[in-house]
CSV table of C-alpha atoms and ligand atoms in Angstrom, one decimal:
chain,number,residue,atom,x,y,z
A,135,MET,CA,14.8,1.1,6.8
A,136,ALA,CA,15.4,2.5,10.2
A,137,GLU,CA,12.3,1.0,11.8
A,138,ARG,CA,12.6,0.1,15.4
A,139,GLN,CA,13.0,-3.6,16.0
A,140,ARG,CA,10.6,-5.1,18.4
A,141,ASP,CA,11.8,-6.8,21.5
A,142,TYR,CA,12.0,-10.6,20.9
A,143,TYR,CA,10.2,-11.5,24.1
A,144,GLU,CA,7.4,-9.1,23.1
A,145,VAL,CA,7.3,-10.6,19.6
A,146,LEU,CA,6.6,-14.1,21.1
A,147,GLY,CA,4.5,-12.7,23.9
A,148,VAL,CA,6.5,-14.4,26.6
A,149,ASP,CA,8.1,-13.3,29.9
A,150,ARG,CA,11.9,-12.7,30.1
A,151,SER,CA,12.0,-15.6,32.4
A,152,ALA,CA,10.1,-18.0,30.0
A,153,THR,CA,11.3,-21.6,29.9
A,154,GLN,CA,12.5,-23.2,26.6
A,155,GLU,CA,9.2,-25.1,26.5
A,156,GLU,CA,7.1,-21.9,26.9
A,157,ILE,CA,9.1,-20.3,24.1
A,158,LYS,CA,8.6,-23.2,21.8
A,159,ARG,CA,4.9,-23.3,22.5
A,160,ALA,CA,4.5,-19.6,21.8
A,161,TYR,CA,6.4,-20.0,18.6
A,162,ARG,CA,4.3,-22.9,17.4
A,163,ARG,CA,1.1,-21.0,18.1
A,164,LEU,CA,2.2,-17.8,16.3
A,165,ALA,CA,4.1,-19.4,13.4
A,166,ARG,CA,1.0,-21.3,12.4
A,167,GLN,CA,-1.2,-18.2,12.6
A,168,CYS,CA,1.2,-16.0,10.5
A,169,HIS,CA,2.5,-18.5,8.0
A,170,PRO,CA,2.1,-16.7,4.6
A,171,ASP,CA,0.5,-19.8,3.1
A,172,VAL,CA,-2.5,-19.5,5.4
A,173,CYS,CA,-2.6,-15.9,6.5
A,174,ASP,CA,-3.9,-13.3,4.1
A,175,GLU,CA,-2.7,-10.2,6.0
A,176,PRO,CA,-0.4,-8.1,3.9
A,177,ASP,CA,2.3,-8.1,6.6
A,178,ALA,CA,2.1,-11.9,7.2
A,179,GLU,CA,5.4,-12.6,5.7
A,180,ALA,CA,7.1,-9.8,7.7
A,181,ARG,CA,5.5,-11.0,10.9
A,182,PHE,CA,6.4,-14.6,10.1
A,183,LYS,CA,10.0,-13.6,9.7
A,184,GLU,CA,10.0,-11.6,12.9
A,185,ILE,CA,8.6,-14.5,14.9
A,186,ASN,CA,11.2,-16.8,13.4
A,187,GLU,CA,14.0,-14.4,14.2
A,188,ALA,CA,12.8,-14.1,17.8
A,189,TYR,CA,12.5,-17.9,18.1
A,190,GLN,CA,15.9,-18.5,16.6
A,191,VAL,CA,17.5,-16.3,19.2
A,192,LEU,CA,15.5,-17.2,22.2
A,193,SER,CA,15.4,-20.9,21.6
A,194,ASP,CA,19.2,-21.0,21.6
A,195,PRO,CA,20.5,-20.6,25.2
A,196,GLU,CA,23.8,-19.0,24.0
A,197,LYS,CA,22.2,-16.6,21.6
A,198,ARG,CA,19.5,-15.8,24.2
A,199,ALA,CA,22.2,-14.9,26.7
A,200,MET,CA,23.9,-12.7,24.2
A,201,TYR,CA,20.5,-11.0,23.4
A,202,ASP,CA,19.7,-10.5,27.1
A,203,ARG,CA,23.1,-8.8,27.4
A,204,PHE,CA,23.5,-6.8,24.2
A,205,GLY,CA,20.0,-6.5,22.6
A,206,HIS,CA,19.4,-6.6,18.9
A,207,ALA,CA,22.8,-5.3,17.9
A,208,GLY,CA,24.4,-8.3,19.4
A,209,PRO,CA,28.0,-8.1,20.6
A,210,GLY,CA,28.8,-7.2,17.0
A,211,ALA,CA,28.1,-3.6,18.0
A,212,MET,CA,31.1,-3.9,20.4
A,213,GLY,CA,33.4,-4.9,17.6
A,214,TYR,CA,33.3,-8.7,17.9
A,215,GLY,CA,31.9,-9.2,14.4
A,216,PHE,CA,29.3,-11.6,15.8
A,217,ASP,CA,25.7,-11.9,14.4
A,218,PHE,CA,22.8,-14.1,15.3
A,219,GLY,CA,23.1,-15.8,11.9
A,220,PHE,CA,19.5,-16.0,11.0
A,221,ARG,CA,18.3,-18.9,8.9
A,222,ASP,CA,15.4,-19.2,6.4
A,223,PRO,CA,12.2,-18.9,8.4
A,224,PHE,CA,10.5,-21.6,6.3
A,225,GLU,CA,13.3,-24.0,7.2
A,226,ILE,CA,12.8,-23.4,10.9
A,227,PHE,CA,9.1,-23.9,10.5
A,228,GLU,CA,9.8,-27.2,8.8
A,229,GLU,CA,12.1,-28.3,11.6
A,230,VAL,CA,9.6,-27.5,14.3
A,231,PHE,CA,6.5,-28.8,12.6
A,232,GLY,CA,8.0,-31.4,10.2
A,233,THR,CA,7.2,-31.5,6.5
A,234,GLY,CA,4.0,-32.7,5.1
A,235,PHE,CA,2.1,-30.1,7.1
A,236,GLY,CA,0.4,-28.8,4.0
A,237,PHE,CA,2.6,-25.7,3.9
A,238,ARG,CA,5.3,-24.9,1.4
A,239,THR,CA,8.4,-26.9,1.9
A,240,THR,CA,10.6,-25.6,-0.8
A,241,SER,CA,12.6,-23.5,1.6
A,242,ARG,CA,15.9,-23.9,-0.3
A,243,GLY,CA,14.4,-23.3,-3.7
A,244,PRO,CA,14.1,-19.9,-5.4
A,245,ARG,CA,11.7,-17.5,-3.6
A,246,ARG,CA,9.8,-14.6,-5.1
A,247,GLY,CA,10.6,-11.2,-3.7
A,248,ALA,CA,8.1,-9.3,-1.5
A,249,ASP,CA,5.6,-6.9,-3.0
A,250,LEU,CA,6.2,-3.2,-2.3
A,251,ARG,CA,3.8,-0.3,-1.9
A,252,TYR,CA,4.4,3.3,-3.0
A,253,ASP,CA,1.9,6.1,-2.2
A,254,LEU,CA,1.7,8.7,-4.9
A,255,ARG,CA,-0.1,12.1,-4.7
A,256,LEU,CA,-1.6,13.5,-7.9
A,257,THR,CA,-3.2,16.8,-8.7
A,258,PHE,CA,-6.9,16.7,-9.8
A,259,GLU,CA,-5.9,17.3,-13.5
A,260,GLU,CA,-3.1,14.7,-13.4
A,261,ALA,CA,-5.7,12.1,-12.3
A,262,VAL,CA,-8.3,13.1,-14.8
A,263,PHE,CA,-6.0,13.4,-17.9
A,264,GLY,CA,-3.3,10.9,-16.9
A,265,CYS,CA,0.4,11.7,-16.8
A,266,GLU,CA,3.9,10.3,-16.6
A,267,LYS,CA,5.5,10.4,-13.1
A,268,GLU,CA,9.0,9.7,-11.8
A,269,ILE,CA,9.1,8.0,-8.5
A,270,GLU,CA,12.0,6.9,-6.3
A,271,VAL,CA,11.6,3.6,-4.6
A,272,MET,CA,13.8,2.3,-1.8
A,273,ARG,CA,14.4,-1.4,-2.4
A,274,TYR,CA,17.0,-4.1,-2.4
A,275,GLU,CA,19.1,-4.4,-5.6
A,276,VAL,CA,21.7,-7.0,-6.6
A,277,CYS,CA,24.9,-5.6,-5.2
A,278,PRO,CA,26.5,-3.8,-8.1
A,279,TYR,CA,30.0,-4.0,-6.6
A,280,CYS,CA,30.2,-7.9,-6.3
A,281,LYS,CA,27.5,-8.4,-9.0
A,282,GLY,CA,25.6,-10.5,-6.4
A,283,SER,CA,28.3,-13.0,-5.7
A,284,GLY,CA,28.8,-11.7,-2.1
A,285,ALA,CA,32.5,-12.0,-2.6
A,286,GLU,CA,34.9,-9.1,-2.8
A,287,PRO,CA,35.8,-8.5,-6.5
A,288,GLY,CA,38.9,-10.4,-7.4
A,289,THR,CA,38.0,-13.2,-5.0
A,290,THR,CA,35.4,-16.0,-5.5
A,291,PRO,CA,33.1,-18.0,-3.3
A,292,VAL,CA,34.4,-21.5,-2.6
A,293,ARG,CA,32.6,-24.7,-2.4
A,294,CYS,CA,31.5,-25.5,1.2
A,295,SER,CA,33.8,-28.2,2.5
A,296,GLU,CA,31.2,-29.2,5.2
A,297,CYS,CA,28.5,-30.3,2.7
A,298,ASN,CA,30.6,-30.5,-0.5
A,299,GLY,CA,28.4,-27.9,-2.1
A,300,THR,CA,25.1,-29.6,-1.7
A,301,GLY,CA,23.8,-27.3,1.0
A,302,GLN,CA,22.6,-30.3,3.1
A,303,VAL,CA,24.2,-32.5,5.6
A,304,ARG,CA,23.2,-36.1,6.2
A,305,ARG,CA,23.5,-37.7,9.5
A,306,VAL,CA,22.8,-41.2,10.5
A,307,GLN,CA,20.9,-41.2,13.8
A,308,ARG,CA,20.4,-44.3,15.9
A,309,SER,CA,17.4,-44.7,18.1
A,310,ILE,CA,15.5,-47.6,19.7
A,311,LEU,CA,13.4,-47.7,16.5
A,312,GLY,CA,16.5,-48.3,14.4
A,313,SER,CA,18.8,-46.0,12.5
A,314,PHE,CA,17.6,-43.4,10.1
A,315,VAL,CA,19.2,-40.7,7.9
A,316,ASN,CA,18.5,-37.2,9.0
A,317,ILE,CA,19.0,-34.5,6.4
A,318,THR,CA,19.4,-30.9,7.5
A,319,THR,CA,20.6,-27.7,6.1
A,320,CYS,CA,24.3,-27.3,6.2
A,321,PRO,CA,25.1,-25.2,9.2
A,322,ALA,CA,28.4,-23.9,7.7
A,323,CYS,CA,26.9,-22.4,4.6
A,324,HIS,CA,23.2,-22.1,5.6
A,325,GLY,CA,22.3,-24.2,2.6
A,326,GLU,CA,24.0,-22.0,0.0
A,327,GLY,CA,26.5,-24.7,-0.9
A,328,GLU,CA,29.4,-22.2,-0.9
A,329,THR,CA,31.2,-20.0,1.6
A,330,ILE,CA,32.7,-16.6,1.0
A,331,PRO,CA,36.3,-16.3,2.3
A,332,ILE,CA,36.4,-12.5,1.7
A,333,PRO,CA,33.0,-10.9,1.8
A,334,CYS,CA,32.2,-8.0,-0.5
A,335,THR,CA,33.0,-4.7,1.3
A,336,LYS,CA,29.9,-3.0,-0.1
A,337,CYS,CA,27.2,-5.5,0.9
A,338,GLY,CA,29.1,-7.5,3.6
A,339,GLY,CA,28.4,-10.7,1.7
A,340,ALA,CA,24.6,-10.3,1.7
A,341,ARG,CA,24.7,-10.1,-2.2
A,342,ARG,CA,22.3,-7.2,-2.2
A,343,VAL,CA,22.1,-3.6,-1.1
A,344,TYR,CA,19.3,-1.3,-0.1
A,345,MET,CA,19.1,1.7,-2.4
A,346,ALA,CA,16.9,4.2,-4.1
A,347,ARG,CA,15.7,3.4,-7.6
A,348,LYS,CA,14.1,5.8,-10.0
A,349,LEU,CA,11.1,4.4,-11.9
A,350,SER,CA,8.7,6.1,-14.3
A,351,VAL,CA,5.0,5.4,-13.9
A,352,THR,CA,2.4,5.9,-16.6
A,353,ILE,CA,-0.9,7.1,-15.0
A,354,PRO,CA,-3.8,6.4,-17.3
A,355,PRO,CA,-6.6,9.0,-17.6
A,356,GLY,CA,-9.5,8.6,-15.2
A,357,VAL,CA,-7.7,7.3,-12.1
A,358,ASP,CA,-9.2,8.2,-8.7
A,359,ASN,CA,-8.4,8.1,-5.0
A,360,GLY,CA,-7.2,4.6,-4.0
A,361,THR,CA,-6.6,3.4,-7.6
A,362,GLN,CA,-3.7,1.0,-7.6
A,363,ILE,CA,-1.2,0.7,-10.4
A,364,ARG,CA,0.7,-2.5,-10.5
A,365,LEU,CA,4.3,-2.5,-11.8
A,366,GLY,CA,5.0,-6.2,-12.3
A,367,GLY,CA,8.5,-7.3,-11.3
A,368,GLU,CA,9.4,-4.0,-9.7
A,369,GLY,CA,9.1,-5.1,-6.1
A,370,GLU,CA,11.8,-6.6,-3.8
A,371,ILE,CA,14.4,-8.9,-5.4
A,372,GLY,CA,13.8,-12.7,-4.9
A,373,GLN,CA,16.0,-15.1,-3.1
A,374,ARG,CA,18.2,-17.7,-4.7
A,375,GLY,CA,17.2,-16.7,-8.2
A,376,GLY,CA,13.5,-16.2,-7.5
A,377,PRO,CA,11.7,-13.5,-9.4
A,378,ARG,CA,11.1,-10.0,-8.1
A,379,GLY,CA,7.9,-9.1,-6.3
A,380,ASN,CA,5.5,-6.5,-7.7
A,381,LEU,CA,5.3,-2.8,-6.9
A,382,TYR,CA,1.9,-1.3,-6.2
A,383,VAL,CA,1.6,2.4,-6.7
A,384,VAL,CA,-1.4,3.6,-4.6
A,385,LEU,CA,-2.8,6.9,-5.8
A,386,GLU,CA,-4.2,9.8,-3.7
A,387,VAL,CA,-5.8,12.7,-5.6
A,388,GLU,CA,-5.8,16.3,-4.3
A,389,PRO,CA,-9.2,18.0,-4.2
A,390,HIS,CA,-9.9,20.7,-6.8
A,391,PRO,CA,-11.3,24.1,-5.6
A,392,ILE,CA,-14.1,24.1,-8.2
A,393,PHE,CA,-14.6,20.6,-9.5
A,394,GLN,CA,-16.0,17.8,-7.4
A,395,ARG,CA,-15.8,14.2,-8.7
A,396,ARG,CA,-18.6,11.7,-8.5
A,397,GLY,CA,-17.1,8.7,-10.2
A,398,ASP,CA,-16.7,9.7,-13.8
A,399,ASP,CA,-19.0,12.7,-13.5
A,400,ILE,CA,-17.9,16.2,-12.5
A,401,LEU,CA,-20.1,18.4,-10.4
A,402,VAL,CA,-19.9,22.2,-10.5
A,403,GLU,CA,-22.1,24.5,-8.5
A,404,LEU,CA,-23.3,27.7,-10.2
A,405,ASP,CA,-25.0,30.7,-8.5
A,406,ILE,CA,-27.4,32.7,-10.7
A,407,ASN,CA,-29.5,35.8,-9.7
A,408,VAL,CA,-33.3,35.9,-9.6
A,409,ALA,CA,-33.5,37.9,-12.9
A,410,GLN,CA,-31.4,35.3,-14.7
A,411,ALA,CA,-33.6,32.6,-13.2
A,412,ALA,CA,-36.8,34.2,-14.3
A,413,LEU,CA,-35.7,35.6,-17.7
A,414,GLY,CA,-33.1,33.0,-18.7
A,415,ALA,CA,-29.5,33.8,-19.6
A,416,GLN,CA,-26.3,32.8,-21.3
A,417,VAL,CA,-23.6,32.2,-18.7
A,418,LYS,CA,-20.1,30.8,-18.7
A,419,VAL,CA,-19.1,27.8,-16.6
A,420,PRO,CA,-15.6,26.3,-16.2
A,421,THR,CA,-15.1,22.8,-17.6
A,422,LEU,CA,-12.1,20.5,-17.7
A,423,GLU,CA,-11.3,22.0,-21.1
A,424,GLY,CA,-11.9,25.7,-20.3
A,425,GLU,CA,-14.9,27.9,-20.1
A,426,GLU,CA,-18.1,27.0,-21.9
A,427,GLU,CA,-21.2,29.0,-22.4
A,428,ILE,CA,-24.4,27.4,-21.3
A,429,THR,CA,-28.1,28.4,-21.5
A,430,ILE,CA,-30.2,29.0,-18.5
A,431,ALA,CA,-33.7,28.5,-19.6
A,432,PRO,CA,-36.4,31.1,-18.6
A,433,GLY,CA,-38.1,30.0,-15.3
A,434,THR,CA,-35.1,28.0,-14.0
A,435,GLN,CA,-35.6,26.9,-10.4
A,436,SER,CA,-33.0,26.6,-7.8
A,437,ASP,CA,-31.3,23.2,-7.6
A,438,THR,CA,-31.8,22.5,-11.3
A,439,ILE,CA,-29.1,20.3,-12.8
A,440,ILE,CA,-27.8,21.0,-16.3
A,441,ARG,CA,-26.0,18.1,-17.8
A,442,LEU,CA,-23.1,18.7,-20.2
A,443,ARG,CA,-22.6,15.3,-21.9
A,444,ASN,CA,-19.1,13.9,-22.3
A,445,LYS,CA,-17.5,16.7,-20.4
A,446,GLY,CA,-16.6,14.6,-17.4
A,447,VAL,CA,-13.7,12.3,-16.6
A,448,PRO,CA,-12.4,9.8,-19.2
A,449,ARG,CA,-13.5,6.3,-18.1
A,450,LEU,CA,-10.6,4.3,-16.7
A,451,LYS,CA,-9.7,1.5,-19.1
A,452,ARG,CA,-12.9,2.0,-21.0
A,453,ASN,CA,-14.1,4.2,-23.8
A,454,GLY,CA,-16.0,7.4,-23.3
A,455,ARG,CA,-16.2,10.0,-20.6
A,456,GLY,CA,-18.6,10.9,-17.8
A,457,ASP,CA,-20.7,14.1,-17.8
A,458,GLN,CA,-20.3,17.4,-16.2
A,459,LEU,CA,-23.3,18.3,-14.0
A,460,VAL,CA,-23.9,22.0,-13.3
A,461,LEU,CA,-26.0,22.4,-10.2
A,462,VAL,CA,-27.8,25.8,-10.6
A,463,ARG,CA,-28.6,27.7,-7.4
A,464,VAL,CA,-30.8,30.8,-7.5
A,465,VAL,CA,-29.4,33.4,-5.1
A,466,VAL,CA,-31.8,35.9,-3.6
A,467,PRO,CA,-30.2,39.2,-3.0
A,468,THR,CA,-29.9,40.1,0.7
A,469,ARG,CA,-29.1,43.8,0.4
A,470,LEU,CA,-31.0,45.9,-1.9
A,471,THR,CA,-30.3,49.4,-3.2
A,472,LYS,CA,-33.1,51.9,-3.1
A,473,GLU,CA,-33.7,51.4,-6.8
A,474,GLN,CA,-33.7,47.6,-6.6
A,475,LYS,CA,-36.1,47.8,-3.7
A,476,ARG,CA,-38.5,50.0,-5.7
A,477,LEU,CA,-38.3,47.6,-8.7
A,478,PHE,CA,-39.0,44.6,-6.5
A,479,GLN,CA,-42.0,46.3,-5.0
A,480,GLU,CA,-43.3,47.1,-8.5
A,481,LEU,CA,-42.8,43.4,-9.4
A,482,GLU,CA,-44.3,42.1,-6.3
A,483,LYS,CA,-47.7,43.6,-7.2
A,484,THR,CA,-47.7,41.5,-10.4
A,485,LEU,CA,-46.7,38.2,-8.8
A,486,GLU,CA,-48.7,35.3,-7.2
A,487,PRO,CA,-49.1,35.7,-3.4
A,488,ALA,CA,-47.6,33.0,-1.1
A,489,GLN,CA,-49.5,29.7,-0.9
A,490,VAL,CA,-49.1,26.3,0.6
A,491,ARG,CA,-47.8,23.7,-1.8
A,492,LYS,CA,-50.3,20.9,-2.5
A,493,GLU,CA,-47.9,18.0,-3.3
A,494,LYS,CA,-44.9,17.0,-1.2
A,495,GLN,CA,-41.5,17.6,-2.8
A,496,GLY,CA,-39.3,14.6,-2.4
A,497,PHE,CA,-37.2,15.4,-5.3
A,498,LEU,CA,-34.9,17.8,-3.4
A,499,ASP,CA,-34.0,15.3,-0.7
A,500,GLU,CA,-33.2,12.7,-3.3
A,501,LEU,CA,-30.9,15.1,-5.0
A,502,ARG,CA,-29.1,16.0,-1.8
A,503,GLU,CA,-28.6,12.4,-1.0
A,504,LEU,CA,-27.3,11.7,-4.5
A,505,PHE,CA,-24.7,14.4,-4.3
A,506,GLY,CA,-24.1,14.4,-0.6
A,507,LEU,CA,-24.9,18.1,-0.5
B,662,ZN,ZN1,28.5,-7.0,-2.8
B,663,ZN,ZN1,27.7,-26.3,3.4
């Protein structure tokens, strides 16, 4: 992903002239806020990682000087092959806060991969009837070239001589309180227990590569805007043998020119003329399965709803379907031919004159509210 990396000083919210103490204080405050064990924000893990990266660089005077001079690329961009050598953020957290803080402490154990999100646009019909979709997801895969060993094929990782393959180093420290054993992650292999003499040329020793992956998604009938489909184990790969995260496909449904969805019901508006309203008629309306003839009863008023049972959207993960609602509107002609005018004048003599309605009509407002018309 070619997203812009934020400035490390900006990440920690400190001045470029901040002292080591100020940097540590900023880190302590932010790391506690964003720790994925206490923060529910979806980007907590990413922010936690970012804060840790910033802290790892800025808290080390040498790395900080490099960063001030070369920025994120480090002098590696100039051909020196240097990188900042980031360590596991949970390990840093433990170092600063100590263990037993109530947060996860298994930083060297397997870690589940991150969840991914994919936004998928569907047509109205695809959402209603369901479909199969091919999607292409960018994610990390085990490097196919070195099969995840990180070593160039033909070579093998070797046991770390610094820690003897344990990933940890023990140091006896003496203080006025007596001596105690301090166990830390091996700095030579970053806790992996092995080092790679000749890194894989495809992944540079990272054991994984970022690549496009084709997946097929089954969309069940009845999904709507915002429906999420979970593909278990199709997220980012885990670390140190941890399981993959999940992939969430978030659906967006295109509007239809005729059909409007109201949950599992479908609403269609139908204009009829005054003669059809007064005399009744047989008219055709579109449904999800094609045209259907419906009966307009004699004396049908404007804003009448005709319900076509089980002609709506299949209910998601349940049996049955919604209904189709036909909202009938009586359209009064605005331009009359001479002949029509004569006929209406004839008719007018036989009809009731205008009169004030005796009871209030709340029904229409209710209807408008119900359908947002
Ligand atoms: Zn590789
Ligand atoms: Zn080691």
